[in-house]
CSV table of C-alpha atoms and ligand atoms in Angstrom, one decimal:
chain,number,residue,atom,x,y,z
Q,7,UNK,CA,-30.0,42.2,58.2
Q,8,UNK,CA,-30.4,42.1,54.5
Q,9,UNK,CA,-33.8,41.5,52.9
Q,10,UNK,CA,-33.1,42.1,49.4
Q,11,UNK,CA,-30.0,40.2,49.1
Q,12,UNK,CA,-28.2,37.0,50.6
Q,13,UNK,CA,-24.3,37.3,51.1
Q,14,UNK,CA,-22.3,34.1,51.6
Q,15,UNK,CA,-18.6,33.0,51.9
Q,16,UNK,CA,-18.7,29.4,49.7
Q,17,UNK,CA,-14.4,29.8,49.7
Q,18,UNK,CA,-11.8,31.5,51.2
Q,19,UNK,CA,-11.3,35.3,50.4
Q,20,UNK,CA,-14.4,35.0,47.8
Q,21,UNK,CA,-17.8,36.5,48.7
Q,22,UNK,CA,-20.9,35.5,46.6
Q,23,UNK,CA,-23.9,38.3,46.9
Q,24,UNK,CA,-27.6,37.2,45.4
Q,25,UNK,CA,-30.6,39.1,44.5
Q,26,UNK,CA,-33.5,37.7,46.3
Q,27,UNK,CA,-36.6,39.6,44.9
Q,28,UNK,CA,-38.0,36.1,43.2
Q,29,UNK,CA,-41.5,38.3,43.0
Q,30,UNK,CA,-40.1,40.9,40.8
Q,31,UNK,CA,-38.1,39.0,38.8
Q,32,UNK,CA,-35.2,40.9,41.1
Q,33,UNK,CA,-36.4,44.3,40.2
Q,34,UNK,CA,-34.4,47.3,41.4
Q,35,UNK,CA,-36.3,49.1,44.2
Q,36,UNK,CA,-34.8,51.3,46.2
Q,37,UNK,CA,-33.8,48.7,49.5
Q,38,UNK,CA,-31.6,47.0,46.8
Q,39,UNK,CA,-30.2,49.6,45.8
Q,40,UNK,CA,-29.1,51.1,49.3
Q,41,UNK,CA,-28.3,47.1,50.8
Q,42,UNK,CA,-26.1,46.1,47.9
Q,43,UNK,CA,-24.6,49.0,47.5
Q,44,UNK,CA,-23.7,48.8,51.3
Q,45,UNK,CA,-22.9,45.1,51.3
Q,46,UNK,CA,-20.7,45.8,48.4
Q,47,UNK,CA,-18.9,48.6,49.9
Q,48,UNK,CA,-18.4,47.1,53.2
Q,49,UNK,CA,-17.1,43.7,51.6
Q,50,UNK,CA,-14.8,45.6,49.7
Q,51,UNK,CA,-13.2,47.4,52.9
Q,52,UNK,CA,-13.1,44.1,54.9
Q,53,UNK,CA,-9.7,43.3,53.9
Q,54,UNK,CA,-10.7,39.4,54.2
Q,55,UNK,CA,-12.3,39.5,50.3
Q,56,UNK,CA,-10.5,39.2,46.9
Q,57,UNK,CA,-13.4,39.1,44.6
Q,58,UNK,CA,-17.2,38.7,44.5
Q,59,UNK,CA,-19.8,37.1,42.5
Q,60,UNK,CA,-23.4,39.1,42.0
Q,61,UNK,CA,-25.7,36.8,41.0
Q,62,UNK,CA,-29.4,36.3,40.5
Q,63,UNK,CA,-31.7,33.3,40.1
Q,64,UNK,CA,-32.3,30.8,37.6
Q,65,UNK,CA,-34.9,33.2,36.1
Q,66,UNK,CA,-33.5,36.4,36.5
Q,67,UNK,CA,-30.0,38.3,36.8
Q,68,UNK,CA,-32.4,41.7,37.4
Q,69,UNK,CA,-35.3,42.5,34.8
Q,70,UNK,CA,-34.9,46.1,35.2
Q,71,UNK,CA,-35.4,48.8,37.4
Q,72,UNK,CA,-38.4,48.4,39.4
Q,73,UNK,CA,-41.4,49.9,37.4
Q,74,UNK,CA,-43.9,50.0,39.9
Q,75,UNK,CA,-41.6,52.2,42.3
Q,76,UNK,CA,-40.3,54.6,39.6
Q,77,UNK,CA,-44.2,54.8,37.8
Q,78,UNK,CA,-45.7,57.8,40.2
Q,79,UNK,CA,-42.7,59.8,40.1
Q,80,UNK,CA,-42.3,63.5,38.6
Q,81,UNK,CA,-39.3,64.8,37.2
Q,82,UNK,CA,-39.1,67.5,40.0
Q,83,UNK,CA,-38.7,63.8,42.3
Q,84,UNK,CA,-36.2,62.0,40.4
Q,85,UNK,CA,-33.8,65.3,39.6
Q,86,UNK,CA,-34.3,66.5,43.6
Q,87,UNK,CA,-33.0,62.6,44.3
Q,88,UNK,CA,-30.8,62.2,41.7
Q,89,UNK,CA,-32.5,58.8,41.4
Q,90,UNK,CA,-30.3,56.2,40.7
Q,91,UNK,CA,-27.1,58.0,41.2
Q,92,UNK,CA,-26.4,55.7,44.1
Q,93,UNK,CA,-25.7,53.2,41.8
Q,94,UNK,CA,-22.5,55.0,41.3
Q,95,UNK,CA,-20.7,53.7,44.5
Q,96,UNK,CA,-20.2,50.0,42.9
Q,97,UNK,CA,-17.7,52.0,40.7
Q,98,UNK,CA,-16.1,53.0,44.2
Q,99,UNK,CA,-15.8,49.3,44.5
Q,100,UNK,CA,-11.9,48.4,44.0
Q,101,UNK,CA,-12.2,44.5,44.5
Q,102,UNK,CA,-12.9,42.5,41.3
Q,103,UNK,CA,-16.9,41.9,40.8
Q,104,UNK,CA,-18.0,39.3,38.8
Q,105,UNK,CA,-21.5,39.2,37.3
Q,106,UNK,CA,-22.9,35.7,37.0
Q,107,UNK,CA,-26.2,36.2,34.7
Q,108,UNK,CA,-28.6,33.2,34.1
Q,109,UNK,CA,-32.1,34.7,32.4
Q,110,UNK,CA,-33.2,38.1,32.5
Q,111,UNK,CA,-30.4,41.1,32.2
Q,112,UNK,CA,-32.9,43.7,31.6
Q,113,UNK,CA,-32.9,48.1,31.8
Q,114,UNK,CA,-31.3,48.5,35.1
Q,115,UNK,CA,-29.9,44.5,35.4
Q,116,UNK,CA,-27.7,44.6,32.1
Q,117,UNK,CA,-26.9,47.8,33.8
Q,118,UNK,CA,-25.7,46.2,36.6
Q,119,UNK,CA,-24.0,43.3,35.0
Q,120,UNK,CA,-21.6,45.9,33.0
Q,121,UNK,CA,-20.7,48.1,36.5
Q,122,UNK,CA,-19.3,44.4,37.2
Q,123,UNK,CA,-15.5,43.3,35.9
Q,124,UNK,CA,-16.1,39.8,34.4
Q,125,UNK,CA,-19.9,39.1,32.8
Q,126,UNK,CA,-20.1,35.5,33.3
Q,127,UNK,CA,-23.5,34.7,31.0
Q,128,UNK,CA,-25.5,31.1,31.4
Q,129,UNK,CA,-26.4,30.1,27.8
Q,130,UNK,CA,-30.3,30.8,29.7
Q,131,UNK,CA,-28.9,34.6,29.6
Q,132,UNK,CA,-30.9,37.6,27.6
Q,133,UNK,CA,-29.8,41.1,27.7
Q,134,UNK,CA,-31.4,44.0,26.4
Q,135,UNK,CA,-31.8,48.1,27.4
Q,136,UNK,CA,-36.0,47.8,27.0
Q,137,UNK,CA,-36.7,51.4,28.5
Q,138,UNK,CA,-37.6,52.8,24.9
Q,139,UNK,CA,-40.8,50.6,25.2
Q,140,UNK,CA,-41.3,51.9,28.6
Q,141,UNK,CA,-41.1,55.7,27.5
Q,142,UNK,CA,-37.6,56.3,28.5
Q,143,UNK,CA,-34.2,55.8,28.0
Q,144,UNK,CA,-31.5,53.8,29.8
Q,145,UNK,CA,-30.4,55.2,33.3
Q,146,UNK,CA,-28.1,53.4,35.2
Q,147,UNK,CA,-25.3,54.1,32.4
Q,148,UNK,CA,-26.6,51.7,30.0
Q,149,UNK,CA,-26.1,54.4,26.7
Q,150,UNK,CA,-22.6,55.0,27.8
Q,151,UNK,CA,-21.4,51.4,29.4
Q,152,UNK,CA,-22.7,49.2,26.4
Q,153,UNK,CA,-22.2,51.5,23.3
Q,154,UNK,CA,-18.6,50.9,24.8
Q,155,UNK,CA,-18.8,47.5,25.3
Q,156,UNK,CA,-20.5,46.3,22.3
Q,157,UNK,CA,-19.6,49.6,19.9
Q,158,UNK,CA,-22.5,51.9,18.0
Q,159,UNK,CA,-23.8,49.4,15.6
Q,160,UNK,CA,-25.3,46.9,18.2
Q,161,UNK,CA,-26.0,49.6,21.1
Q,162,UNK,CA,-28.6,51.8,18.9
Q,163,UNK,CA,-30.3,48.5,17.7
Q,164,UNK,CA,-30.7,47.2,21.4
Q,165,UNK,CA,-31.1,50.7,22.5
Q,166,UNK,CA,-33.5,51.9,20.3
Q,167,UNK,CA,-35.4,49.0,19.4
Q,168,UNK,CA,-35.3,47.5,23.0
Q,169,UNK,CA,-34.5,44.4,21.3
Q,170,UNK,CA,-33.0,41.5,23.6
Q,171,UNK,CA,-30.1,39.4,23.3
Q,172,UNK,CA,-29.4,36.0,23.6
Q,173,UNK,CA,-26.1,34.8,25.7
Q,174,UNK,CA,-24.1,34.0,22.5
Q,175,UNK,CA,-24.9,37.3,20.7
Q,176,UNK,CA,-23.9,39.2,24.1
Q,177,UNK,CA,-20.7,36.5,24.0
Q,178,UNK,CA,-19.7,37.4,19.9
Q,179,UNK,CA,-20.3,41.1,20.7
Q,180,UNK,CA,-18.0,41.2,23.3
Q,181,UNK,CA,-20.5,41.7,26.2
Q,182,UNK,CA,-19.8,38.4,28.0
Q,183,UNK,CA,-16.5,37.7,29.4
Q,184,UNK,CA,-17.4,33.8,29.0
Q,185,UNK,CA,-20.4,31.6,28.2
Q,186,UNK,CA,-21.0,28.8,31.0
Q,187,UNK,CA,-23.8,26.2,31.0
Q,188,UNK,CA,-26.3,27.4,33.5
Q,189,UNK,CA,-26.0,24.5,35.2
Q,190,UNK,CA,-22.1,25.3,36.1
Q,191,UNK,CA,-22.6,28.9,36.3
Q,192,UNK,CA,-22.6,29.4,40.0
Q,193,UNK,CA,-20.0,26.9,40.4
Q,194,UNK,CA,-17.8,28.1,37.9
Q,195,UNK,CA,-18.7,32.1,39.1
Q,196,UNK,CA,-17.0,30.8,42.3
Q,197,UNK,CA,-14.0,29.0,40.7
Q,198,UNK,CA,-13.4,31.9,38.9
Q,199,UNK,CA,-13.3,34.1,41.9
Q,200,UNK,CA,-11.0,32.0,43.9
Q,201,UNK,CA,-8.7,32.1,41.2
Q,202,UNK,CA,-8.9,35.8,41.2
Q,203,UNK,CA,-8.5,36.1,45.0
Q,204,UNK,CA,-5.9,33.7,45.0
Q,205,UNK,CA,-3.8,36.4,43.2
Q,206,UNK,CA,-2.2,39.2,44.8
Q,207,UNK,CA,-4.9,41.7,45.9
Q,208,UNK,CA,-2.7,44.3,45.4
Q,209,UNK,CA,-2.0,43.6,41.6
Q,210,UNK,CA,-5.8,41.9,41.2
Q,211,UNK,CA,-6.9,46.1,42.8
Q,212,UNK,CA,-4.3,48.0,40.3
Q,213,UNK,CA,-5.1,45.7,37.2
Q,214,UNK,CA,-8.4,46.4,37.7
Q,215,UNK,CA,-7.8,50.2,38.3
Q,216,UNK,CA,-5.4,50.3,35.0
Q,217,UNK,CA,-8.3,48.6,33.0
Q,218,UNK,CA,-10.9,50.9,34.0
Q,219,UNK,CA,-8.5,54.1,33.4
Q,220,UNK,CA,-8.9,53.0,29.4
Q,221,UNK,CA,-12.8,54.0,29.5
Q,222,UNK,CA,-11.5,57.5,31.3
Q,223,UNK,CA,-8.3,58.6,29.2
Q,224,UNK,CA,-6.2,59.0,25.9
Q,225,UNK,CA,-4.1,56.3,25.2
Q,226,UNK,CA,-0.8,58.5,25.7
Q,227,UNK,CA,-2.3,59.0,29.5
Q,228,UNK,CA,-3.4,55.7,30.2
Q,229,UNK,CA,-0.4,54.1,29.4
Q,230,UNK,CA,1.6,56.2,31.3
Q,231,UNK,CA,-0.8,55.3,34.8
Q,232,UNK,CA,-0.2,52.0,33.5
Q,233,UNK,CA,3.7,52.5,33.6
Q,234,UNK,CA,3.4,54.3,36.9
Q,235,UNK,CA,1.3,51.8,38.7
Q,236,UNK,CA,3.4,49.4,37.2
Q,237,UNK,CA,6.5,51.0,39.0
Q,238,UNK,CA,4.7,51.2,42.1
Q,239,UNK,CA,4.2,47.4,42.2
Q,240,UNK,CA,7.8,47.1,43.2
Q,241,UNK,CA,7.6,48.5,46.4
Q,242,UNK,CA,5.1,45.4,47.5
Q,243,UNK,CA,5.8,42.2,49.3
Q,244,UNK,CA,4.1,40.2,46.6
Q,245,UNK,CA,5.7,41.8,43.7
Q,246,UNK,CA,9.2,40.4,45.7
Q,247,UNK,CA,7.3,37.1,46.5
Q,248,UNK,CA,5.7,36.8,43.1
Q,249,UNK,CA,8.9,37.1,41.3
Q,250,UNK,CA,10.5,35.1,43.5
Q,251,UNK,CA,8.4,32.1,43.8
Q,252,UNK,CA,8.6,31.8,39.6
Q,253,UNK,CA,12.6,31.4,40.2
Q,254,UNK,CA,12.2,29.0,43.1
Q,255,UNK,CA,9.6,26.9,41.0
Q,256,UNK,CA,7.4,27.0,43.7
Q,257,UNK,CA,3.8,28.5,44.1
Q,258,UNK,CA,3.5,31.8,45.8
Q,259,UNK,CA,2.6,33.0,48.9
Q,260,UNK,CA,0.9,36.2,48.4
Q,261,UNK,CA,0.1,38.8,51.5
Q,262,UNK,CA,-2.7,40.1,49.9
Q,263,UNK,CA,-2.0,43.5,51.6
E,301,HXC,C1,-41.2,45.7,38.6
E,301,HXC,C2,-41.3,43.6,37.6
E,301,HXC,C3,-40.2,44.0,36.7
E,301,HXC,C4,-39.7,45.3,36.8
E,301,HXC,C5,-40.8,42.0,36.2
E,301,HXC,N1,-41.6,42.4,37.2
E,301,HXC,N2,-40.0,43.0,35.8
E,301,HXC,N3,-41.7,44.5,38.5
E,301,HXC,N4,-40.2,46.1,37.7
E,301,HXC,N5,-38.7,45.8,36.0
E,301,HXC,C6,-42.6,41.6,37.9
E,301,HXC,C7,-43.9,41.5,37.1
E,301,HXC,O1,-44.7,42.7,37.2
E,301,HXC,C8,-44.5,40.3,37.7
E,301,HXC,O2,-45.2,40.7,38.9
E,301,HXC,C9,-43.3,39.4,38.1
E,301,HXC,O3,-42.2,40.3,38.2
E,301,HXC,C10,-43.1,38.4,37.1
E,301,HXC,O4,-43.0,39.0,35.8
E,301,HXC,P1,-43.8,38.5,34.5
E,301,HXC,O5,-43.9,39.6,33.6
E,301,HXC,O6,-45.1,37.9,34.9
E,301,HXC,O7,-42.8,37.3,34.0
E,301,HXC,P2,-42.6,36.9,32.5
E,301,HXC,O8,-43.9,36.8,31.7
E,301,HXC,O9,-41.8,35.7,32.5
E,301,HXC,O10,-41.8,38.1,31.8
E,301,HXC,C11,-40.5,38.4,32.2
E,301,HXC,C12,-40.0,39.7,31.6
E,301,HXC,C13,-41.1,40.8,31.9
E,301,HXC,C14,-39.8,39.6,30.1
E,301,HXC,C15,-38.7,40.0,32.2
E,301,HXC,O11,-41.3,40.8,33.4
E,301,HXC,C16,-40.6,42.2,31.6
E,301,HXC,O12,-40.7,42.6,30.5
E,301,HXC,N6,-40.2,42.9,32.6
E,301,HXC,C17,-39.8,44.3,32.5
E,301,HXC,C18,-38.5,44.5,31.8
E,301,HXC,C19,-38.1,45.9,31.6
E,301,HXC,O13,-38.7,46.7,30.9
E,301,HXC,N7,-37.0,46.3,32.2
E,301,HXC,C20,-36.5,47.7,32.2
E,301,HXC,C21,-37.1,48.5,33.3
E,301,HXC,S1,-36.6,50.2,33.3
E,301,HXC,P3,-46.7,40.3,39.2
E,301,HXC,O14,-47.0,41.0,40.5
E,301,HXC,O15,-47.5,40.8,38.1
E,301,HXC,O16,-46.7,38.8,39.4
E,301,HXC,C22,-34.9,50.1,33.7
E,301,HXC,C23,-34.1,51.2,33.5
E,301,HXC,C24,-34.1,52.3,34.4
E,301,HXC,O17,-34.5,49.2,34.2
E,301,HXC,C25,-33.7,53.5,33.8
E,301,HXC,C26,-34.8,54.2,33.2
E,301,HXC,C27,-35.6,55.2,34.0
């Protein structure tokens, strides 16, 4: 039983995962850190899911990290807990994750949002790093995850400024996968994900893996576990069914395994 987050199957093979801390604005604590990294794990080993949608409320993707938790704490604490570095098992996650953001992407929530593979952004959407007014710096990967996403320029200013963002300026710097009214966002999150399920899992898993490898390598390296993966592909079902299908003119029936 989650208390932090509500999990729900609105279509086949697509799971849909909301932060429910209304109070705090969907602040990080702790709980949601250890339940969604567990839900998130264990949808991902299911075998029954092809992509999920994290989403927030109306209000809030997350507005950070939760302050009030992390306030008391010494340095000897957070180094002897490594706080936050179980954050790193969404990256362990090999189905596709879709962030659907409407409001508040704040610290640890724009943090969030980029550890997903799509950022779909309501035009309600603001994103920002705001730890520099807090005393501190980004710590969920923010320095490193938007510097690459949205280059130097825009990452000091929003870094060191703690500026936010509007969903347009997040969409023009490359941020946002796609801008949605937020009326359509959850809807759309979910149509987005079926599509995405609807694919083989096994070339949706490797695409995503290939993707990823370009933050992690040279070029010369990356393309060659492109290549390789690539290769691999052909000893699958649906690479045979895929390919098949096309010449048949008929849809395909993917295995998904
Ligand atoms: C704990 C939070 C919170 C947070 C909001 N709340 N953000 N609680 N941690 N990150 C709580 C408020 O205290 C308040 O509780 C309730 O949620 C509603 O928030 P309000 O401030 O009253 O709402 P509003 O006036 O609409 O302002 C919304 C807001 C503001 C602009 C998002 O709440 C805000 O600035 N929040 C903090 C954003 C932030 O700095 N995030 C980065 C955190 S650090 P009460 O009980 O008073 O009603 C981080 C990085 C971690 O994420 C890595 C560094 C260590």
């Amino acid at each position: 039983m989650t208390e932090t987050i509500i999990i729900e199957h609105p279509a086949p093979r697509v799971a849909l995962v909301t932060l429910n801390r209304p109070k705090a604005l969907n602040a990080l604590n702790l709980q949601t850190m250890r339940e969604l990294t567990l839900a998130l794990t264990e949808l991902d080993r299911s075998g029954d899911v092809g992509a999920i949608v994290l989403t927030g409320s109306d209000r809030a993707f997350v507005a950070g990290a939760d302050i009030k938790e992390m306030a008391p704490r010494t340095f000897s604490e957070m180094h002897a807990e490594d706080w936050f570095a179980g954050w790193d098992a969404l990256t362990r996650v090999r189905t596709p994750l879709i962030a659907a953001v409407a409001g508040h992407a704040l610290g640890g929530g724009c943090e969030l949002a980029m550890m997903c593979d799509l950022l779909l952004a309501a035009d309600t959407a603001r994103f920002g790093q705001p730890e520099i007014t807090l005393g501190v710096i980004p710590g969920m990967g923010g320095s490193q995850r938007l510097t690459r996403a949205i280059g130097k320029a825009k990452a000091m200013d929003l870094i060191l400024t703690g500026r936010t963002i509007p969903a347009d300026e997040a969409e023009r710097s490359g941020l946002v996968s796609r801008l949605i009214p937020a009326a359509d966002l959850r809807s759309e999150a979910i149509a987005v994900a079926t599509k995405i399920a609807s694919m083989s899992h096994i070339a949706a898993v490797t695409a995503k893996e290939a993707v990823n490898r370009a933050f992690e390598t040279g070029l010369t390296e990356g393309v060659l576990f492109e290549r390789r993966v690539f290769h691999a592909l052909f000893a699958t079902h649906d690479q045979k069914e895929g390919m098949a299908a096309f010449t048949e003119k008929r849809p395909p029936e993917f295995r998904h395994a």
